[in-house]
Tab-separated table of C-alpha atoms and ligand atoms in Angstrom:
chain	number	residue	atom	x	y	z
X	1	UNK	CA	61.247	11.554	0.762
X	2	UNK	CA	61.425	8.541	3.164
X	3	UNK	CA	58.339	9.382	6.092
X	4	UNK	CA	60.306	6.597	8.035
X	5	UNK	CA	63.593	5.420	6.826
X	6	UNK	CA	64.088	2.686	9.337
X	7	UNK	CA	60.454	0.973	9.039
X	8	UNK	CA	60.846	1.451	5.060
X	9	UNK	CA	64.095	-0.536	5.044
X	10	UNK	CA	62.551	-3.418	6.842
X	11	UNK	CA	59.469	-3.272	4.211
X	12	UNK	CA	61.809	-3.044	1.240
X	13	UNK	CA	63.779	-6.357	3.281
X	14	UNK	CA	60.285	-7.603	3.365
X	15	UNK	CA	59.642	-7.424	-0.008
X	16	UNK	CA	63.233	-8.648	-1.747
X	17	UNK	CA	62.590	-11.830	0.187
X	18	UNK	CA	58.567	-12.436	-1.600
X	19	UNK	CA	60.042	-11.860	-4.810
X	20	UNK	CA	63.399	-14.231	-4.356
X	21	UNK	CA	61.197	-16.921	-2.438
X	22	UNK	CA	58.062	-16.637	-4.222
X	23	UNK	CA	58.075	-14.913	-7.350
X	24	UNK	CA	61.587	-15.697	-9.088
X	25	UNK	CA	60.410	-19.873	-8.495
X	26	UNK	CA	57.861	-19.206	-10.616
X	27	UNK	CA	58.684	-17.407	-13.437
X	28	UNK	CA	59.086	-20.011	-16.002
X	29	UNK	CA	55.494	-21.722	-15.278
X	30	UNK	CA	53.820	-17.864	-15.493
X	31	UNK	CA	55.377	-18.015	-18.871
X	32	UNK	CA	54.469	-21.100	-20.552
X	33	UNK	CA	51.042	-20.994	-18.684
X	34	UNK	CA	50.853	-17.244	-19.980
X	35	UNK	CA	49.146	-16.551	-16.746
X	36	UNK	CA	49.813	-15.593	-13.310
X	37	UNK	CA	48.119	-17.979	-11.132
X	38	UNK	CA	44.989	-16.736	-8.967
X	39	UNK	CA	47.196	-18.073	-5.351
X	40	UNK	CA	50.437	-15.911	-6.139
X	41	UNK	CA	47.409	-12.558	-6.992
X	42	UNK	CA	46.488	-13.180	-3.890
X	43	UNK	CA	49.729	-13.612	-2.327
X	44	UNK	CA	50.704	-10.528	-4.106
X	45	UNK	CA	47.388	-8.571	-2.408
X	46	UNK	CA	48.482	-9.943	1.061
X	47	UNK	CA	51.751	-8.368	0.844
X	48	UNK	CA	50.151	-4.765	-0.098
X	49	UNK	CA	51.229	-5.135	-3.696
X	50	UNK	CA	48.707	-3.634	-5.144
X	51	UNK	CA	48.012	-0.699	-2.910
X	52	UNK	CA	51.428	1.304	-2.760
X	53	UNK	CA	50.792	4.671	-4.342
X	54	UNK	CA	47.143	4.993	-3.031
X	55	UNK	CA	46.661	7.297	-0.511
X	56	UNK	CA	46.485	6.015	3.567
X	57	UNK	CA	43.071	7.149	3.482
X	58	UNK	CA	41.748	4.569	1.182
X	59	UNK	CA	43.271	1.514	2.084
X	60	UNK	CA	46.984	1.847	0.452
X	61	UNK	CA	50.384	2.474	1.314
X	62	UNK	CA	50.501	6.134	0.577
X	63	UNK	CA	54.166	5.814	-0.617
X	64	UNK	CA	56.127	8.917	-1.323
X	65	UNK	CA	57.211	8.760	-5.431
X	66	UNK	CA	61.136	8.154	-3.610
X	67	UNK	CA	59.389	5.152	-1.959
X	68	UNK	CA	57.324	4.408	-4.581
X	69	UNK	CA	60.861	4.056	-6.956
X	70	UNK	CA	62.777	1.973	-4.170
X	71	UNK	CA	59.952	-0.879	-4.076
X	72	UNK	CA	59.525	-0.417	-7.995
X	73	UNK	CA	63.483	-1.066	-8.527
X	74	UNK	CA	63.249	-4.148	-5.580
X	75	UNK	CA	59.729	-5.596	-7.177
X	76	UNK	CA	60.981	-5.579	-10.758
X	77	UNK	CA	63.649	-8.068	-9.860
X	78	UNK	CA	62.018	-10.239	-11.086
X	79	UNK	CA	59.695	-11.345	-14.350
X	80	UNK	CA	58.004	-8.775	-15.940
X	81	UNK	CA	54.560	-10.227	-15.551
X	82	UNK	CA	54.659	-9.848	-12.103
X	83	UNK	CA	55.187	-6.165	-11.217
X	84	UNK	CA	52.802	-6.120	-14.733
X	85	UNK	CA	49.779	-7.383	-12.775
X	86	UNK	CA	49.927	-5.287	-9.944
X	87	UNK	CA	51.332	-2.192	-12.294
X	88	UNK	CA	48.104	-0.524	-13.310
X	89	UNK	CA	46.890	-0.299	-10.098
X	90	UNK	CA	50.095	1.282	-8.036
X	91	UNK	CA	50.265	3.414	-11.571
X	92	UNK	CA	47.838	4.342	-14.261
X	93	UNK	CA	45.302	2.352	-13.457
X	94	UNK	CA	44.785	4.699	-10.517
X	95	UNK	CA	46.596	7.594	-10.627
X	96	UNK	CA	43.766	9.664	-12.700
X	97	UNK	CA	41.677	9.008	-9.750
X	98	UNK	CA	44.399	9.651	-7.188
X	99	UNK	CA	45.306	13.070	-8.770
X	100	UNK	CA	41.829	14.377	-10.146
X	101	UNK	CA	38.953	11.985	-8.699
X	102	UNK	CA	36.277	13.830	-6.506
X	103	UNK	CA	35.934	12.457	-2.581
X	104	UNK	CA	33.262	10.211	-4.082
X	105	UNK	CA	35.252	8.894	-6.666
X	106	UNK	CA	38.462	7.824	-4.172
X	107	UNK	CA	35.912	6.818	-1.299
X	108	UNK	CA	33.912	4.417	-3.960
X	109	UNK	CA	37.219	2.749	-5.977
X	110	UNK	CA	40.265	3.395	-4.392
X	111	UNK	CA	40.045	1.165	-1.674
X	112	UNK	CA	39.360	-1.492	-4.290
X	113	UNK	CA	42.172	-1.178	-6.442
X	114	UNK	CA	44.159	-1.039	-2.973
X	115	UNK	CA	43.387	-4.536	-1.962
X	116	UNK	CA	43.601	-5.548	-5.555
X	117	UNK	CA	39.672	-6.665	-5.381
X	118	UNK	CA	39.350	-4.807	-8.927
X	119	UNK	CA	42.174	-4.201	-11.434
X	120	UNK	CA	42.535	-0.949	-12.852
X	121	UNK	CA	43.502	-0.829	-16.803
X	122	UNK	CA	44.296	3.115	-18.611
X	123	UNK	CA	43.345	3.705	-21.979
X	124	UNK	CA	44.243	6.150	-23.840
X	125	UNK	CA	46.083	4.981	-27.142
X	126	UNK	CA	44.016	4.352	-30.488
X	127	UNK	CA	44.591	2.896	-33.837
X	128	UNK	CA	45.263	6.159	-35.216
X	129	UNK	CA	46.306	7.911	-31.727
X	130	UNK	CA	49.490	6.693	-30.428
X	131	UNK	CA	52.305	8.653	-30.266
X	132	UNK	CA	50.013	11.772	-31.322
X	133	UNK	CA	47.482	10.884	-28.292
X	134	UNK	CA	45.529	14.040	-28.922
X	135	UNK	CA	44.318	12.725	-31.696
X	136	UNK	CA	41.939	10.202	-30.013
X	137	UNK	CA	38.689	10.000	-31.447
X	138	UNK	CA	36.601	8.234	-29.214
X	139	UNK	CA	33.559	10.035	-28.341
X	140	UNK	CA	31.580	10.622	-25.528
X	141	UNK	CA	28.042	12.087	-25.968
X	142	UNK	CA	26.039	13.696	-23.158
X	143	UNK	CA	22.499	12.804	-23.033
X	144	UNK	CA	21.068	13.698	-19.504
X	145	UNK	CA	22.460	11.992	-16.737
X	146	UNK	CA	25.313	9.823	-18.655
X	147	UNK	CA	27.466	9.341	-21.433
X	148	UNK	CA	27.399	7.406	-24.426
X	149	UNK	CA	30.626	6.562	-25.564
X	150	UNK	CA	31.909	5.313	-28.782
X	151	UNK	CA	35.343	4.183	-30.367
X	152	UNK	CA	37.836	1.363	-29.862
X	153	UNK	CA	41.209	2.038	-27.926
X	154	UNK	CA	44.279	-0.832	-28.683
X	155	UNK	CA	47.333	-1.972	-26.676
X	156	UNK	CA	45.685	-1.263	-23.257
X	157	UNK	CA	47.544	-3.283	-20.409
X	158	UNK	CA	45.496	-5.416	-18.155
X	159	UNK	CA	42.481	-4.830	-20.182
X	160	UNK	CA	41.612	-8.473	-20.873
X	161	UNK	CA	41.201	-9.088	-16.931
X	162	UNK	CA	40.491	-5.336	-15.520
X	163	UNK	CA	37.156	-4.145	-13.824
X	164	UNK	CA	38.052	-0.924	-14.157
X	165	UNK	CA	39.085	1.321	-17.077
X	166	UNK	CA	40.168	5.035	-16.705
X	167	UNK	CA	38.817	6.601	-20.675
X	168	UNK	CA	39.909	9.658	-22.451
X	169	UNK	CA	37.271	10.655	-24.698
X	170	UNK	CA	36.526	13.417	-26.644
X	171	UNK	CA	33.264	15.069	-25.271
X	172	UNK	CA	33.648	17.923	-27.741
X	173	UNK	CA	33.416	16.894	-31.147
X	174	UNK	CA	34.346	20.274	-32.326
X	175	UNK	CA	37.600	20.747	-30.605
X	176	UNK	CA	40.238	18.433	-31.507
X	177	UNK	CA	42.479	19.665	-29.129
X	178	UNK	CA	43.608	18.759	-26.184
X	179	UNK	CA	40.738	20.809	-24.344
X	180	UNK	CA	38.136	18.654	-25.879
X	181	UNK	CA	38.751	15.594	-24.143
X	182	UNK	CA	37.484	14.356	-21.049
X	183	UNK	CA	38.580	11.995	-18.408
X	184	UNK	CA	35.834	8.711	-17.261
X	185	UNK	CA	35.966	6.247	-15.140
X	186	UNK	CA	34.046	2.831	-16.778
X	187	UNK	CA	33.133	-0.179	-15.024
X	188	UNK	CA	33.378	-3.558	-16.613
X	189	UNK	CA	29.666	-4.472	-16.745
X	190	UNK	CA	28.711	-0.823	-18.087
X	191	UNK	CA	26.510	-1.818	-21.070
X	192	UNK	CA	28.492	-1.536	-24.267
X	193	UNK	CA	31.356	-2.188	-22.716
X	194	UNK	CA	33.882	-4.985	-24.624
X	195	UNK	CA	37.703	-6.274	-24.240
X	196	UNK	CA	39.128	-8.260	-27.495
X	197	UNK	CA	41.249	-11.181	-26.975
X	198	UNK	CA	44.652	-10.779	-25.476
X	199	UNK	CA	47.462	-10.282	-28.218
X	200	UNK	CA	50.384	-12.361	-28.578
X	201	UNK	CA	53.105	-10.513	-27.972
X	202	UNK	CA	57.026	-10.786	-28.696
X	203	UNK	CA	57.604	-10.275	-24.679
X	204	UNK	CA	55.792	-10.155	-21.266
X	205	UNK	CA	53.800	-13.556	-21.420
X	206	UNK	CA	51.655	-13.601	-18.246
X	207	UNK	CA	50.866	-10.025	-18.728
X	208	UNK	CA	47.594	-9.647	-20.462
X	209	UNK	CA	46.578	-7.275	-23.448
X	210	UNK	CA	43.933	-6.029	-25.647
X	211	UNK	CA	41.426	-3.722	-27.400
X	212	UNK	CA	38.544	-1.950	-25.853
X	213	UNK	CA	35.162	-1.451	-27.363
X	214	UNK	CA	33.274	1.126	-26.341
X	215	UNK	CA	29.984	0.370	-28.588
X	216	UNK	CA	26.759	3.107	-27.681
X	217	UNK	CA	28.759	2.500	-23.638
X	218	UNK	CA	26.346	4.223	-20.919
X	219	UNK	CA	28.575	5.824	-18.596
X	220	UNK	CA	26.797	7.876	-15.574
X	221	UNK	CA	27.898	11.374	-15.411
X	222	UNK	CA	28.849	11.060	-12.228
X	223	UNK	CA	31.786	9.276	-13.337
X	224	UNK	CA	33.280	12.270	-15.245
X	225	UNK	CA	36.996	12.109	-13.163
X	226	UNK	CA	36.633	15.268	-11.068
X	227	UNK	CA	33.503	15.917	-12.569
X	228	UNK	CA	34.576	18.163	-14.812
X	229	UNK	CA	34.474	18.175	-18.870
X	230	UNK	CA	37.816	19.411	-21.056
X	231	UNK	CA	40.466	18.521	-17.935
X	232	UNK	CA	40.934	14.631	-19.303
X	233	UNK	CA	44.230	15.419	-21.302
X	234	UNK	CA	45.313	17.605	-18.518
X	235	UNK	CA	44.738	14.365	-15.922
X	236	UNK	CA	46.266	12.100	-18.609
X	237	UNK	CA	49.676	13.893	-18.768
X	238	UNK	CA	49.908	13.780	-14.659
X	239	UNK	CA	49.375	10.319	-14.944
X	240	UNK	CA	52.513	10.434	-17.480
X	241	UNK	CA	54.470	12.482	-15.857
X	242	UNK	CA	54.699	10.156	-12.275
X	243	UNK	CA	54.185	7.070	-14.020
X	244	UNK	CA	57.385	7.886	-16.603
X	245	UNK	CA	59.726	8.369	-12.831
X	246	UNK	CA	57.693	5.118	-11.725
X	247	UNK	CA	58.700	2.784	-15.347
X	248	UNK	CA	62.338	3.786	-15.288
X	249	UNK	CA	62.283	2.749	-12.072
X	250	UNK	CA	61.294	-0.771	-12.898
X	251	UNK	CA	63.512	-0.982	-15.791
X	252	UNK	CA	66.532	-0.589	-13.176
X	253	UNK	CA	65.438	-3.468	-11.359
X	254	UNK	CA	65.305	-6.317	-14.348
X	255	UNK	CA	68.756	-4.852	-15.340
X	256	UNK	CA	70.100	-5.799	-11.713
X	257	UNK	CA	68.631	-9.096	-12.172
X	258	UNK	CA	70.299	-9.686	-15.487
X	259	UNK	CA	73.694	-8.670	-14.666
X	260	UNK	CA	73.480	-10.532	-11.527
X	261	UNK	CA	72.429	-13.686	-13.565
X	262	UNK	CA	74.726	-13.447	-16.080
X	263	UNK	CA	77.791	-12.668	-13.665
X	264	UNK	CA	76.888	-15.823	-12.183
X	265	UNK	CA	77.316	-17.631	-15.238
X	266	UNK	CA	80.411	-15.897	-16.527
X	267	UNK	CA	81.834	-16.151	-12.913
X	268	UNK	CA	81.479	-20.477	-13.315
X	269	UNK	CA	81.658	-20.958	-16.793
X	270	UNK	CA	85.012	-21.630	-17.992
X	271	UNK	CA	86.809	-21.469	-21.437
X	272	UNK	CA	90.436	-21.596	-22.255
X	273	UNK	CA	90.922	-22.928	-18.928
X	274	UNK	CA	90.063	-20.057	-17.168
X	275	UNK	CA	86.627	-18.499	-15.957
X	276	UNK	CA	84.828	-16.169	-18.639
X	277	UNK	CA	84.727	-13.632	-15.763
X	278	UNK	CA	88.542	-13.110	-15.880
X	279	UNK	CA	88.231	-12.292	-19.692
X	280	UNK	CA	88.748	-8.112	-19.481
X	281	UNK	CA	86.814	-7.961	-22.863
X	282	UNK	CA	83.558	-10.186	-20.884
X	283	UNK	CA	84.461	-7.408	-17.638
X	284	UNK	CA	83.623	-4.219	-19.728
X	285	UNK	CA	80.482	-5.820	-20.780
X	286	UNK	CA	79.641	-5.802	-16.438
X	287	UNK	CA	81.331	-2.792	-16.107
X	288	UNK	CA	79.406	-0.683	-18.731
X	289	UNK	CA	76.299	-2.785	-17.221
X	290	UNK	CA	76.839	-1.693	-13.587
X	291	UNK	CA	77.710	1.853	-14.702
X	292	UNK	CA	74.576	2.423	-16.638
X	293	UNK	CA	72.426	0.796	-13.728
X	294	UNK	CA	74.077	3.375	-11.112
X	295	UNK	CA	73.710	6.200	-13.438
X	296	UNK	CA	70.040	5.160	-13.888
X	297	UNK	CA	69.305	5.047	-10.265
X	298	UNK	CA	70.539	7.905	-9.092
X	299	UNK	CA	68.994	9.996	-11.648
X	300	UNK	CA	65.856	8.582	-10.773
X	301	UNK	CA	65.977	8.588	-6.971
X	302	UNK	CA	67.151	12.254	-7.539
X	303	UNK	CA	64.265	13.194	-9.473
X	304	UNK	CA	61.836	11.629	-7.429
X	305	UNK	CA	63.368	13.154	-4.731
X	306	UNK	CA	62.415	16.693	-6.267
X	307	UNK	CA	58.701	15.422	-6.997
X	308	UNK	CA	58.208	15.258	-3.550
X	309	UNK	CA	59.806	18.401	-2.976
X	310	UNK	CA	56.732	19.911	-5.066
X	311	UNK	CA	59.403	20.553	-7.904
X	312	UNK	CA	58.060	20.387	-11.624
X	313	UNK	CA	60.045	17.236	-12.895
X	314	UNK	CA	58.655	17.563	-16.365
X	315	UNK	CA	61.570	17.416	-18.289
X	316	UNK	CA	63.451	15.432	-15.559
X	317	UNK	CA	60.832	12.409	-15.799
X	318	UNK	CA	61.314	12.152	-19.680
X	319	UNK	CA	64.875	12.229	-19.049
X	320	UNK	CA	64.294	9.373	-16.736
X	321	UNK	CA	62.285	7.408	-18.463
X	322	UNK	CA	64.423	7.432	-21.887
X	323	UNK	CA	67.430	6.962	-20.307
X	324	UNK	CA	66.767	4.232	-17.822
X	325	UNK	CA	64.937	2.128	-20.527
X	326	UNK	CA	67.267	2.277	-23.266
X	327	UNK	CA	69.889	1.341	-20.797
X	328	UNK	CA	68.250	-1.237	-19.954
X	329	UNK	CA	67.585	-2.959	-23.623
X	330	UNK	CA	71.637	-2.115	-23.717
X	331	UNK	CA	71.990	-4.497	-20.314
X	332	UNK	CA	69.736	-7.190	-21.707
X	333	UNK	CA	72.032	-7.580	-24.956
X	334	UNK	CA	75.589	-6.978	-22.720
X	335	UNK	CA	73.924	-9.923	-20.340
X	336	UNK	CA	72.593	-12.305	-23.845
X	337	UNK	CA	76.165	-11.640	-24.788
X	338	UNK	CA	77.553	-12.848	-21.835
X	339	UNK	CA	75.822	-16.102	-21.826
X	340	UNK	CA	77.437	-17.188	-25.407
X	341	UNK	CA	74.459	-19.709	-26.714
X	342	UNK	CA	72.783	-20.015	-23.887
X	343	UNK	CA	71.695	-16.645	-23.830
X	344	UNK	CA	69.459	-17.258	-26.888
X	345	UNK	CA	68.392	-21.024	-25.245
X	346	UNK	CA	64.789	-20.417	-23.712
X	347	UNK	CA	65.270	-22.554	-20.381
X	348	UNK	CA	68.336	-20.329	-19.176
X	349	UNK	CA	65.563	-17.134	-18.469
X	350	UNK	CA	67.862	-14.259	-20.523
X	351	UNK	CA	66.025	-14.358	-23.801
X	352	UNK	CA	62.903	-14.117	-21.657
X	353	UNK	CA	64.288	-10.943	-20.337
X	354	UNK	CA	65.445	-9.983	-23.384
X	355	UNK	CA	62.098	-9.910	-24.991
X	356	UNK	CA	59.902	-8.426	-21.956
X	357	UNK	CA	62.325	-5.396	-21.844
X	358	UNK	CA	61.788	-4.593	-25.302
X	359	UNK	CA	58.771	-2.929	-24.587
X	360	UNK	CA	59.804	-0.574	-22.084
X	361	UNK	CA	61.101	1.907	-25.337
X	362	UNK	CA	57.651	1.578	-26.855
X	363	UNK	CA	55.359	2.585	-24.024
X	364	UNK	CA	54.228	5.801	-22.299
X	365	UNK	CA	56.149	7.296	-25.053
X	366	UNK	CA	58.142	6.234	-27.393
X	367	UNK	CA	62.318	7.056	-27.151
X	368	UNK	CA	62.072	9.437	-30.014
X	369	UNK	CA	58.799	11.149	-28.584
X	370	UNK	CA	61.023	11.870	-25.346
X	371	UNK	CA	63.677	12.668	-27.183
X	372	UNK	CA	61.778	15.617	-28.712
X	373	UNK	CA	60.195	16.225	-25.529
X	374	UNK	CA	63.807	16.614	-23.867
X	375	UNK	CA	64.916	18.440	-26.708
X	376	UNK	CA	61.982	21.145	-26.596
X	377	UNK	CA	61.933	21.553	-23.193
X	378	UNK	CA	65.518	22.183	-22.551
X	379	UNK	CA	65.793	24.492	-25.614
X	380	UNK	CA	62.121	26.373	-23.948
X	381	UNK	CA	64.638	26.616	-20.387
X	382	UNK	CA	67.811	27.997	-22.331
X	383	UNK	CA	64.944	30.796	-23.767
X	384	UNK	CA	64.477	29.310	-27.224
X	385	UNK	CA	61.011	28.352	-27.745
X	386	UNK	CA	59.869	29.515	-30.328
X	387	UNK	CA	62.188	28.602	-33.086
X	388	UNK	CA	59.648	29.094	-36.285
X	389	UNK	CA	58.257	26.453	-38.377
O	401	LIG	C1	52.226	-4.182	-24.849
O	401	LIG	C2	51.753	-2.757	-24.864
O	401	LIG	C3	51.092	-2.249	-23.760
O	401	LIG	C4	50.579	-0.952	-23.790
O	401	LIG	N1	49.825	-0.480	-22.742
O	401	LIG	C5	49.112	0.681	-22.876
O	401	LIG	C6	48.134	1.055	-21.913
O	401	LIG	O1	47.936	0.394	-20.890
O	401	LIG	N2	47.391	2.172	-22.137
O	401	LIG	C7	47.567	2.941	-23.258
O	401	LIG	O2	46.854	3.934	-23.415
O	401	LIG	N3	48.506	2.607	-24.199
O	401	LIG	C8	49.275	1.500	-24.034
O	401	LIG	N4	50.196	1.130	-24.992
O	401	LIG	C9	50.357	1.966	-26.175
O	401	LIG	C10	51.711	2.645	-26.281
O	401	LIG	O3	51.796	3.695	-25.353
O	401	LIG	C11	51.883	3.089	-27.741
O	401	LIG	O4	52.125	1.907	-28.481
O	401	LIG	C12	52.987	4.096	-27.921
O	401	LIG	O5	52.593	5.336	-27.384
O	401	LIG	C13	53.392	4.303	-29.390
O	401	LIG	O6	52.257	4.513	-30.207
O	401	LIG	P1	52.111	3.654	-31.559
O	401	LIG	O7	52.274	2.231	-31.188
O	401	LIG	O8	50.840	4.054	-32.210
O	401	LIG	O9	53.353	4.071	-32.452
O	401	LIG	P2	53.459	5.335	-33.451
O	401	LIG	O10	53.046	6.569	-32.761
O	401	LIG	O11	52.800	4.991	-34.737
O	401	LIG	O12	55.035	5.382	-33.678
O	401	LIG	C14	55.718	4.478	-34.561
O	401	LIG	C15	57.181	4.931	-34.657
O	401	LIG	O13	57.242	6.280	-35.156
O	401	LIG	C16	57.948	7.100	-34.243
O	401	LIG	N5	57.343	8.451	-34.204
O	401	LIG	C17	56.035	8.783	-34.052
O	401	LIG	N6	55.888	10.114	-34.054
O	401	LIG	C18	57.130	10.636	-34.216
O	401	LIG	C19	57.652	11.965	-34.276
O	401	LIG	N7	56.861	13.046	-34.176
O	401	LIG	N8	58.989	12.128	-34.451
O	401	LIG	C20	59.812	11.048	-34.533
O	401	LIG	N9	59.387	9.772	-34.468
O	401	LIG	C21	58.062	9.566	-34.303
O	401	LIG	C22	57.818	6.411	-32.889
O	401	LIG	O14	58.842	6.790	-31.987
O	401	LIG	C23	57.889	4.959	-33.296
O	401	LIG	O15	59.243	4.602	-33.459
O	401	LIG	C24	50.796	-0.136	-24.916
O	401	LIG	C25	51.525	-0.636	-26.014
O	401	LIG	C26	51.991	-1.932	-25.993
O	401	LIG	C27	52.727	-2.460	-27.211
């Protein structure tokens, strides 16, 4: 849903003119400096960057999960780190609080992660909980007006630099279901609080990554999201559920970018005395490329579309996100291809892409976990759910 179709066209005009003027420039020195510099943050929070799913009330955009695609698909234009920075807090940096946090909650952080002031991180995954996330283990023991928590979560984004971590932990160690974890937010600056160093990564440089520590952490009760024990796994998965329309959203953007790129090389480099562009075999590669992108888009757009309709897009946001991310690790190799050589040569940007897309199969569930998830939910639909062990 658009609240104002003609103002939101001038925004989204707006905000393809930052990211051609001042983020594209700088993508090579956020790479080699493996850092996005403090002046473009702060450009980034004067253009509302980091505030675009958080609710009017507190100091954001209030976007609609349509608008919230159509700036994902125009921000992501660009490198990876970029959107990364701002990422946790227009997605699951915040949305926990945004869905389940109590009036106290929003009123004390939201306006925060709005103006970017404090970056949000998520963490959920665990050395031996990733795929299976119910199987976290960190604890969290009551002991009158707080929490101690315990346990180490891995691969959280942002964590290195965030002031603000959204924790699932289990608060009932004798229910290792879903029902016995619980949803906190932590403050960097909580005692027993740690980040490890940032990994280095195959992709993504500029975007920052890490283990947390939780070592005998103090967390007051009062930050139990929605102040309730047991609902954390509950909050997790509607986290998941917008935040898988929001990724395959910004997977359709840096496959626009790539195509565009590598049409303009193929469109001025010539071979056999003619353009590479008028090779039919070099045209399949853009039209399979543009194909995939439309497809991608409009099943997003239509499925955000329904969110805000109040539909359940359960299995439609899986859908989404598998099929907009694989397509677009199929446009980064079409768009390598394309470039011959220089699609593997550093300085010409596609390898860059080719690496920071990578990811977007891994995360907030794997291809094969939404592939079963797909699988089980359209067979539950069709009336076959329970098909024995
Ligand atoms: C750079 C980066 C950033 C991340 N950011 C965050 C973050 O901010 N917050 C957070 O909580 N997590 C984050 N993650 C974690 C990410 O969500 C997990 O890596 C992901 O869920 C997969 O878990 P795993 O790595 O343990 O792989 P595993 O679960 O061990 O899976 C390994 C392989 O086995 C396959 N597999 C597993 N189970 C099955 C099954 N039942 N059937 C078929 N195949 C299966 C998987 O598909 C995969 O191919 C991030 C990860 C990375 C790499």
């Amino acid at each position: 849903m658009l609240r104002d179709p003609e103002s939101f066209s001038a925004f989204l005009a707006t905000l393809r003119r930052f990211v051609r003027e001042r983020l594209v420039p700088n993508e090579a020195e956020v790479a080699e400096a493996d850092e996005v510099p403090a002046e473009l943050v702060a450009e980034m929070a004067a253009h509302g960057l980091f505030g675009y799913s958080i609710p009017e009330a507190y100091g954001g955009a209030g976007m609609t999960t349509e608008e919230l695609v159509l700036a994902a698909m125009e921000l992501s234009q660009c490198s990876v780190a970029f959107r990364a920075r701002v990422g946790t807090n227009t997605g699951i940096g915040s949305e926990a609080l945004v869905a389940d946090g109590t009036d106290e909650q929003k009123r004390r952080y939201l306006p925060k992660l709005a103006s970017g002031e404090v970056t949000g991180a998520f963490a959920l995954t665990e050395p031996e909980a990733g795929s299976d996330a119910v199987a976290l283990k960190t604890s969290a023991r009551r002991e009158g007006d707080h929490y101690v928590l315990n346990g180490t979560k891995c691969f959280i984004t942002n964590a290195p630099i965030a002031n603000l971590f959204t924790v699932m932990a289990r608060t009932d160690p004798n229910d290792p279901s879903a029902r016995g974890v619980t949803a906190f937010l932590v403050e960097r600056g909580m005692p027993g609080l740690s980040t490890g160093p940032a990994y280095r990564k195959m992709g993504q440089a500029g975007s920052p990554v890490s283990e947390v520590h939780f070592r005998d952490c103090i967390v007051p009760a009062a930050n139990v999201i929605g102040g309730r024990e047991g609902q954390g796994f509950k909050t997790a998965m509607k986290v998941l559920n917008k935040q898988r329309i929001h990724l395959a959203a910004l997977c359709i953007g840096p496959a626009i970018r790539m195509l565009d790129d590598a049409m303009a090389f193929v469109a001025n480099r010539r071979q056999f005395g003619q353009a590479l562009a008028s090779f039919q075999l070099v045209q399949a590669m853009i039209a399979d490329s543009q194909t995939e992108i439309h497809a991608a888009r409009a099943l997003v757009l239509d499925t955000a579309r329904k969110r805000d309709e109040g539909i359940d897009v359960t299995l439609e946001a899986s859908i989404c996100k598998y099929f907009a991310s694989e397509m677009c690790g199929r446009v980064a190799d079409r768009c390598v291809q394309m470039l011959g050589g220089y699609g593997y040569i550093a300085d010409m940007g596609m390898e860059r892409f080719y690496r920071d897309v990578r990811l977007f199969r891994l995360y907030e569930g794997t291809s094969q976990i939404h592939q079963l998830n797909i699988a089980k939910r359209t067979l539950a639909r069709a009336g076959w759910s329970d098909l024995g062990a």
